[in-house]
mmCIF file of C-alpha atoms and ligand atoms in Angstrom:
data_model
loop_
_atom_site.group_PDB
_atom_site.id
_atom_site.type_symbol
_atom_site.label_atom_id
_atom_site.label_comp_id
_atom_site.label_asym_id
_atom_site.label_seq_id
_atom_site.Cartn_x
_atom_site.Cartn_y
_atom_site.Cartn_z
ATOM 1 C CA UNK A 1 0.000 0.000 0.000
ATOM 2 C CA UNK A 2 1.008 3.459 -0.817
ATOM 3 C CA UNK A 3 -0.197 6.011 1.718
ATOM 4 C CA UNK A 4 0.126 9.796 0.364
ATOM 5 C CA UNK A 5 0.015 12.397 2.258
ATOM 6 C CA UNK A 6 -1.475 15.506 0.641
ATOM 7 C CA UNK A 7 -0.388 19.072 1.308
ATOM 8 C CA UNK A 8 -2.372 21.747 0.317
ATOM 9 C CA UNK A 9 -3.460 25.857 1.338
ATOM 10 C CA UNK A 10 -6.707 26.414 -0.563
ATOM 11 C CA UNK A 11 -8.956 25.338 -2.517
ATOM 12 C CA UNK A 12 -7.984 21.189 -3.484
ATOM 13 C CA UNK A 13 -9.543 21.090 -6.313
ATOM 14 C CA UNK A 14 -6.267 18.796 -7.276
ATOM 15 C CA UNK A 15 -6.741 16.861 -3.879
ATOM 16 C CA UNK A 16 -9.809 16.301 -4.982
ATOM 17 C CA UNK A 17 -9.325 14.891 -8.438
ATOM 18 C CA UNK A 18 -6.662 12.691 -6.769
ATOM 19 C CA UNK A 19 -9.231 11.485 -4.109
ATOM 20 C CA UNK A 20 -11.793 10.546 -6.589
ATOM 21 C CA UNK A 21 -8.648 8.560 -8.544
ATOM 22 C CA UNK A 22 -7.854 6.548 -5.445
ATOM 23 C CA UNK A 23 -12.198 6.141 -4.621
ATOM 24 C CA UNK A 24 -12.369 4.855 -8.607
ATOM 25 C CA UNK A 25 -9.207 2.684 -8.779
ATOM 26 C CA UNK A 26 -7.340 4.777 -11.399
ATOM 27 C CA UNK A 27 -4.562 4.227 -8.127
ATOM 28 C CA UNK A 28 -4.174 0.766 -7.159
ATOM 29 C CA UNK A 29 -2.628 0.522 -4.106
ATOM 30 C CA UNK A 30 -2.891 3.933 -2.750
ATOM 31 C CA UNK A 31 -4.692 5.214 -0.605
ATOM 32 C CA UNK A 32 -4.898 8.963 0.992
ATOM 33 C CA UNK A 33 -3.343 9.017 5.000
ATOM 34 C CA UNK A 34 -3.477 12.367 5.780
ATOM 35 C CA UNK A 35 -4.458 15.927 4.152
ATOM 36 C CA UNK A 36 -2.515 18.719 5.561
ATOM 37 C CA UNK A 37 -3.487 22.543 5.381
ATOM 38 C CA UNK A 38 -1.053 25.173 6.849
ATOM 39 C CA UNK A 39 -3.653 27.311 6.316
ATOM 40 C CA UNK A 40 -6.752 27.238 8.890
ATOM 41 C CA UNK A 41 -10.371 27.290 6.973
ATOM 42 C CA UNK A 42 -8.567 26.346 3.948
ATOM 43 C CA UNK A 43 -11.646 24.564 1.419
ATOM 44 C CA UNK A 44 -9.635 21.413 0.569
ATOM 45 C CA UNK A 45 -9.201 20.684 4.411
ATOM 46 C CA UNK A 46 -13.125 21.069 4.878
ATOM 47 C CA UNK A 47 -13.280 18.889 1.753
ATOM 48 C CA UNK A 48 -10.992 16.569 2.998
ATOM 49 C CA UNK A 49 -13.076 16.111 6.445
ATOM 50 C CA UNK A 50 -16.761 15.704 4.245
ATOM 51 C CA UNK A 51 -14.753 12.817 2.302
ATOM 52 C CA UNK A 52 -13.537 11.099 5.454
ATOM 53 C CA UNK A 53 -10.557 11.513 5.481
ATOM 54 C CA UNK A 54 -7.806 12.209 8.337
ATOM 55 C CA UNK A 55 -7.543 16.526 8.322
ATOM 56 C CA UNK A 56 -5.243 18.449 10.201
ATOM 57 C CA UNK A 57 -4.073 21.627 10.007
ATOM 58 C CA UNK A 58 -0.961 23.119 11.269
ATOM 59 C CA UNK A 59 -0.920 26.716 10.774
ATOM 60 C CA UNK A 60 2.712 28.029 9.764
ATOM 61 C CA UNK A 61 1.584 31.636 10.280
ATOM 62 C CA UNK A 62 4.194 33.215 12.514
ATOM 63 C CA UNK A 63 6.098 29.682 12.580
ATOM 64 C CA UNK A 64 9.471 29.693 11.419
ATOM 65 C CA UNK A 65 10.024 27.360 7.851
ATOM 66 C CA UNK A 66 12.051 24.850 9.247
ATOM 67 C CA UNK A 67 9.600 24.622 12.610
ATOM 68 C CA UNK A 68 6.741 24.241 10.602
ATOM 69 C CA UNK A 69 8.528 21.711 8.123
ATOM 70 C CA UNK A 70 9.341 19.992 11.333
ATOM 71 C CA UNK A 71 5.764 19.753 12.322
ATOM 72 C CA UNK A 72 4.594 18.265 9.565
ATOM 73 C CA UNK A 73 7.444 15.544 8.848
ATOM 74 C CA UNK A 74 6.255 14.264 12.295
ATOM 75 C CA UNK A 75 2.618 14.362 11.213
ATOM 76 C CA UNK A 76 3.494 12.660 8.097
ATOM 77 C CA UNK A 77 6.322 10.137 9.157
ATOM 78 C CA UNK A 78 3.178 9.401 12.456
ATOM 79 C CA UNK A 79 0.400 8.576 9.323
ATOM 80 C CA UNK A 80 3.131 6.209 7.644
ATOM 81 C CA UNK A 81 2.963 8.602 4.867
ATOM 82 C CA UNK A 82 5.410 7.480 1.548
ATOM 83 C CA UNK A 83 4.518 9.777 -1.143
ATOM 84 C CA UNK A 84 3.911 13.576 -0.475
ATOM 85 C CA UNK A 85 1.975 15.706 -3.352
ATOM 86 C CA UNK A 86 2.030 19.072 -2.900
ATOM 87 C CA UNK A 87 -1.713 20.597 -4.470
ATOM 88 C CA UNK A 88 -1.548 24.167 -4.269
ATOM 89 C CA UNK A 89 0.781 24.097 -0.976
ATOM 90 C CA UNK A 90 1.759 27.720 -0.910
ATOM 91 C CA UNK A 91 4.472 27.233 1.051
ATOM 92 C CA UNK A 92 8.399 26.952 0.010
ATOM 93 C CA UNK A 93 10.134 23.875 1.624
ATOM 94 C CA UNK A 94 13.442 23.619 4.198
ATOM 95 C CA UNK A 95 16.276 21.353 2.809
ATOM 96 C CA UNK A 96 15.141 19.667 6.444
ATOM 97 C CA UNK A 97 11.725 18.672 4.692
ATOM 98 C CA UNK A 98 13.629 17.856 1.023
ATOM 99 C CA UNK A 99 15.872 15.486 2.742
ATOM 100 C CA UNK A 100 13.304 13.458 4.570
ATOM 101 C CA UNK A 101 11.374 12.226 1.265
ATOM 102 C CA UNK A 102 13.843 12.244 -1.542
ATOM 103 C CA UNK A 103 11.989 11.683 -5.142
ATOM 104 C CA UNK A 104 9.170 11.325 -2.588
ATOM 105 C CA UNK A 105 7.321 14.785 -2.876
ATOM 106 C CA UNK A 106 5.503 15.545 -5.846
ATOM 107 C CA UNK A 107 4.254 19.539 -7.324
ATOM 108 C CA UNK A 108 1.847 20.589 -9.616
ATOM 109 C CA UNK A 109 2.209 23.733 -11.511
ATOM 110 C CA UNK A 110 0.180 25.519 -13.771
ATOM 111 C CA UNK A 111 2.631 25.927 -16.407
ATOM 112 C CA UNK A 112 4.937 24.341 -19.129
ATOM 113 C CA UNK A 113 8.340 24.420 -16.707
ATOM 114 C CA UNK A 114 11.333 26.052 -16.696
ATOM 115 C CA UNK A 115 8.847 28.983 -18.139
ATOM 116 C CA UNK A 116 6.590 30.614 -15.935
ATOM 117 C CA UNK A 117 7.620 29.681 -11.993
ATOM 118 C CA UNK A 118 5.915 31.243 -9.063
ATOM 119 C CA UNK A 119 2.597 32.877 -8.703
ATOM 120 C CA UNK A 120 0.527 33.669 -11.215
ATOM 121 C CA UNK A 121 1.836 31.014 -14.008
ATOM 122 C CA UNK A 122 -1.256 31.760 -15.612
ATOM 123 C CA UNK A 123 -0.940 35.623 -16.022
ATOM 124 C CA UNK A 124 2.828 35.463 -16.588
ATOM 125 C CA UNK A 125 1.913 33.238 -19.691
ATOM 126 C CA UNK A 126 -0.340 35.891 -21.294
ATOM 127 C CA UNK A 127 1.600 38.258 -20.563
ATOM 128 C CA UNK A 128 4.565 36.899 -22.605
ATOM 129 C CA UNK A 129 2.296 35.383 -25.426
ATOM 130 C CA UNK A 130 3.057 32.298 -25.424
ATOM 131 C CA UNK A 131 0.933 30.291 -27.744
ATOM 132 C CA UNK A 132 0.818 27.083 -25.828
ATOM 133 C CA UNK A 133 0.914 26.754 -22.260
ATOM 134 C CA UNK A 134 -0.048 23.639 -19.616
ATOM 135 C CA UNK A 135 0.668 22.101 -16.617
ATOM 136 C CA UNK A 136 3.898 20.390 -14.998
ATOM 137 C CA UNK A 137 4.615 17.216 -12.462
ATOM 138 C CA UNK A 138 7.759 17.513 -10.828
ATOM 139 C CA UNK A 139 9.901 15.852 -8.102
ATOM 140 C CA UNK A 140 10.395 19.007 -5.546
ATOM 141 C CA UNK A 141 13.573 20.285 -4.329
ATOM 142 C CA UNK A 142 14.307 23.252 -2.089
ATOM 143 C CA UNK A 143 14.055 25.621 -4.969
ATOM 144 C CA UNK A 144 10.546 27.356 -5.964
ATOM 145 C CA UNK A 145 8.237 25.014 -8.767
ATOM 146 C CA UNK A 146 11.609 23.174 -9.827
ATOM 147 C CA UNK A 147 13.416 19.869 -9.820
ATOM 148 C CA UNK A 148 12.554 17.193 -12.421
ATOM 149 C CA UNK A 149 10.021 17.165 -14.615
ATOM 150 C CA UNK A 150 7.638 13.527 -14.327
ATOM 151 C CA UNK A 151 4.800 14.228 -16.874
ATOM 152 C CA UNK A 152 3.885 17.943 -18.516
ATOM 153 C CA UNK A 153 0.107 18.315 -20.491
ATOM 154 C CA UNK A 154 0.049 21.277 -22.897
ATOM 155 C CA UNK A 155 -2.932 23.402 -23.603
ATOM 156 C CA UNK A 156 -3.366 25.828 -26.401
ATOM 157 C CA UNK A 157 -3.822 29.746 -25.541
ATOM 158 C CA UNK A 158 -6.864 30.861 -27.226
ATOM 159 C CA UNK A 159 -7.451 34.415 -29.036
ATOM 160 C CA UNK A 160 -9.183 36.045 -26.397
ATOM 161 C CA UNK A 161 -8.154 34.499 -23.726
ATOM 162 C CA UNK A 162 -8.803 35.576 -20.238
ATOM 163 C CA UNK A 163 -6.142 35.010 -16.786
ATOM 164 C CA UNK A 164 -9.452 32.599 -15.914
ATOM 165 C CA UNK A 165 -10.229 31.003 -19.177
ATOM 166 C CA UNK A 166 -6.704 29.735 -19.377
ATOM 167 C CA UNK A 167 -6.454 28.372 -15.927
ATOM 168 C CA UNK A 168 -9.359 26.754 -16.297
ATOM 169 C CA UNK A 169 -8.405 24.808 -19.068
ATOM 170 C CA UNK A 170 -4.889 24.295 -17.971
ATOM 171 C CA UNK A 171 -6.670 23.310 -14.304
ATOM 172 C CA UNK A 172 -8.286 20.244 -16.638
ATOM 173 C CA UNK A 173 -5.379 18.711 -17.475
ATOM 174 C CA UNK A 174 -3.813 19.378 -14.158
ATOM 175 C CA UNK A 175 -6.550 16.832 -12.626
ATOM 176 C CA UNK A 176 -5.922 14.370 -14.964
ATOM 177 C CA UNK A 177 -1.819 14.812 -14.805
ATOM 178 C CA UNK A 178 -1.633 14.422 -11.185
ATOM 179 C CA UNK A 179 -3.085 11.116 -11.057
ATOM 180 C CA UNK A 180 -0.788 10.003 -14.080
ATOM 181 C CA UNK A 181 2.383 10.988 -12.502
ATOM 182 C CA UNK A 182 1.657 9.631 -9.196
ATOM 183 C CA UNK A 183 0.976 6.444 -11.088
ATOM 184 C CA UNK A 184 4.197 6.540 -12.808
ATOM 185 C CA UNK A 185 6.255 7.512 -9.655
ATOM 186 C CA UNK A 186 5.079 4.581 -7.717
ATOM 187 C CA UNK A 187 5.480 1.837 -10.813
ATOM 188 C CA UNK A 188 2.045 1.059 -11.659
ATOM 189 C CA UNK A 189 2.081 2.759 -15.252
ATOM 190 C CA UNK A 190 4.714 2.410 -17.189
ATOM 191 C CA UNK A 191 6.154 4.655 -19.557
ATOM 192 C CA UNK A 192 3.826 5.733 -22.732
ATOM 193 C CA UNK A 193 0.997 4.041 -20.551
ATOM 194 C CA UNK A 194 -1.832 6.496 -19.797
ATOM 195 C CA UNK A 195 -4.174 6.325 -16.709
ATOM 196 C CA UNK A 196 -7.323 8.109 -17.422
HETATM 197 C C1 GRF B 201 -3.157 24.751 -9.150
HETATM 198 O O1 GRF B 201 -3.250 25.557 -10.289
HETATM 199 C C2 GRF B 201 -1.775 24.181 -9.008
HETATM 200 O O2 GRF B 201 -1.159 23.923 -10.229
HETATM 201 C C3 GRF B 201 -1.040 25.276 -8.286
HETATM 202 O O3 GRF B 201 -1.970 25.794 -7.390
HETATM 203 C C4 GRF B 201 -3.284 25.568 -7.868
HETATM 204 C C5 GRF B 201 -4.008 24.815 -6.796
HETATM 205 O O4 GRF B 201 -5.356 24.598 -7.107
HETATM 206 N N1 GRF B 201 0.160 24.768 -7.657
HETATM 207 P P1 GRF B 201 -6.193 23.604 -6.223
HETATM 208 O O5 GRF B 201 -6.059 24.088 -4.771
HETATM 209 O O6 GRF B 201 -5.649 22.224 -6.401
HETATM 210 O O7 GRF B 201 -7.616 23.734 -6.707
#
């Protein structure tokens, strides 16, 4: 059994697709152990409770990074997690935190990598004009949305395209990326294989 352990700030709309993946069995083997919020009230740790699933929330406001890393390696090493995926976790991690789980924590991000790190992927990409844009899977290091890319999906940017419109479809192939990395990280898809 695989037991992730799911980090996230805000909405989950990624936890979510990755929850319904483990509920359908596009994840054999897996199954969620813990969702983590550092922020309190955050939607994907209310979503996380309505699902059933362990919630906890350990707020980092006013916590030193490496405290708060702390915090949460003992929450996670406690729930036997083995697989971490960061899902719109807005929160930079301590070597401390990269050393515990190495090519063990996952990231999503909202754009074709190297291009486009940090906030507002989505904006940045109009902004430049970049005709195709998408979303990344990558093994996390200490440094902000990089380390090696798993699995990219592009996306087209449309004439008329709005800082929503374009997240929204990028967000699309996010939920369906996710699953298919986490897949291929833990062996059961193998390369060119696609779980849909
Ligand atoms: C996603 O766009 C993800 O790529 C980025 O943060 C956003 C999180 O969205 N890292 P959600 O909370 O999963 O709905």
């Amino acid at each position: 059994m695989t037991r992730l352990g799911i980090l996230l700030s805000g909405r989950g709309s990624n936890f979510e697709a990755i929850a319904a993946s483990v509920r359908e069995g596009r994840l054999p083997g897996c199954e969620i152990a813990v969702v983590i919020s550092n922020v309190p009230g955050a939607r994907g740790l209310q979503t996380a409770k309505a699902l059933g699933l362990p919630a906890v929330c350990i707020p980092s406001k006013g916590v030193g990074r490496e405290e708060h890393d702390r915090l949460v390696l003992r929450e996670l090493s406690g729930r036997g997690v083995d697989l971490i995926c960061l899902a719109g976790y807005m929160r930079l991690l301590s070597p401390v935190f990269v050393a515990a789980y190495p090519r063990r924590i996952l990231n999503i991000h909202p754009s074709l990598l190297p291009s486009f790190p940090g906030l507002h992927a989505q904006r940045q990409a109009l902004e430049h004009g970049v005709k195709i844009s998408g979303c990344t899977v990558h093994f996390v290091d200490e440094q902000l949305d990089h380390g090696e890319i798993i699995l990219q999906a592009a996306v087209p940017v449309l004439e008329g395209d709005t800082e929503e419109s374009l997240s929204l479809r990028i967000l699309q192939e996010e939920h369906r990326l996710y699953t298919e990395a986490i897949a291929r990280v833990i062996g059961i898809s193998g390369p060119g294989e696609t779980v849909r």
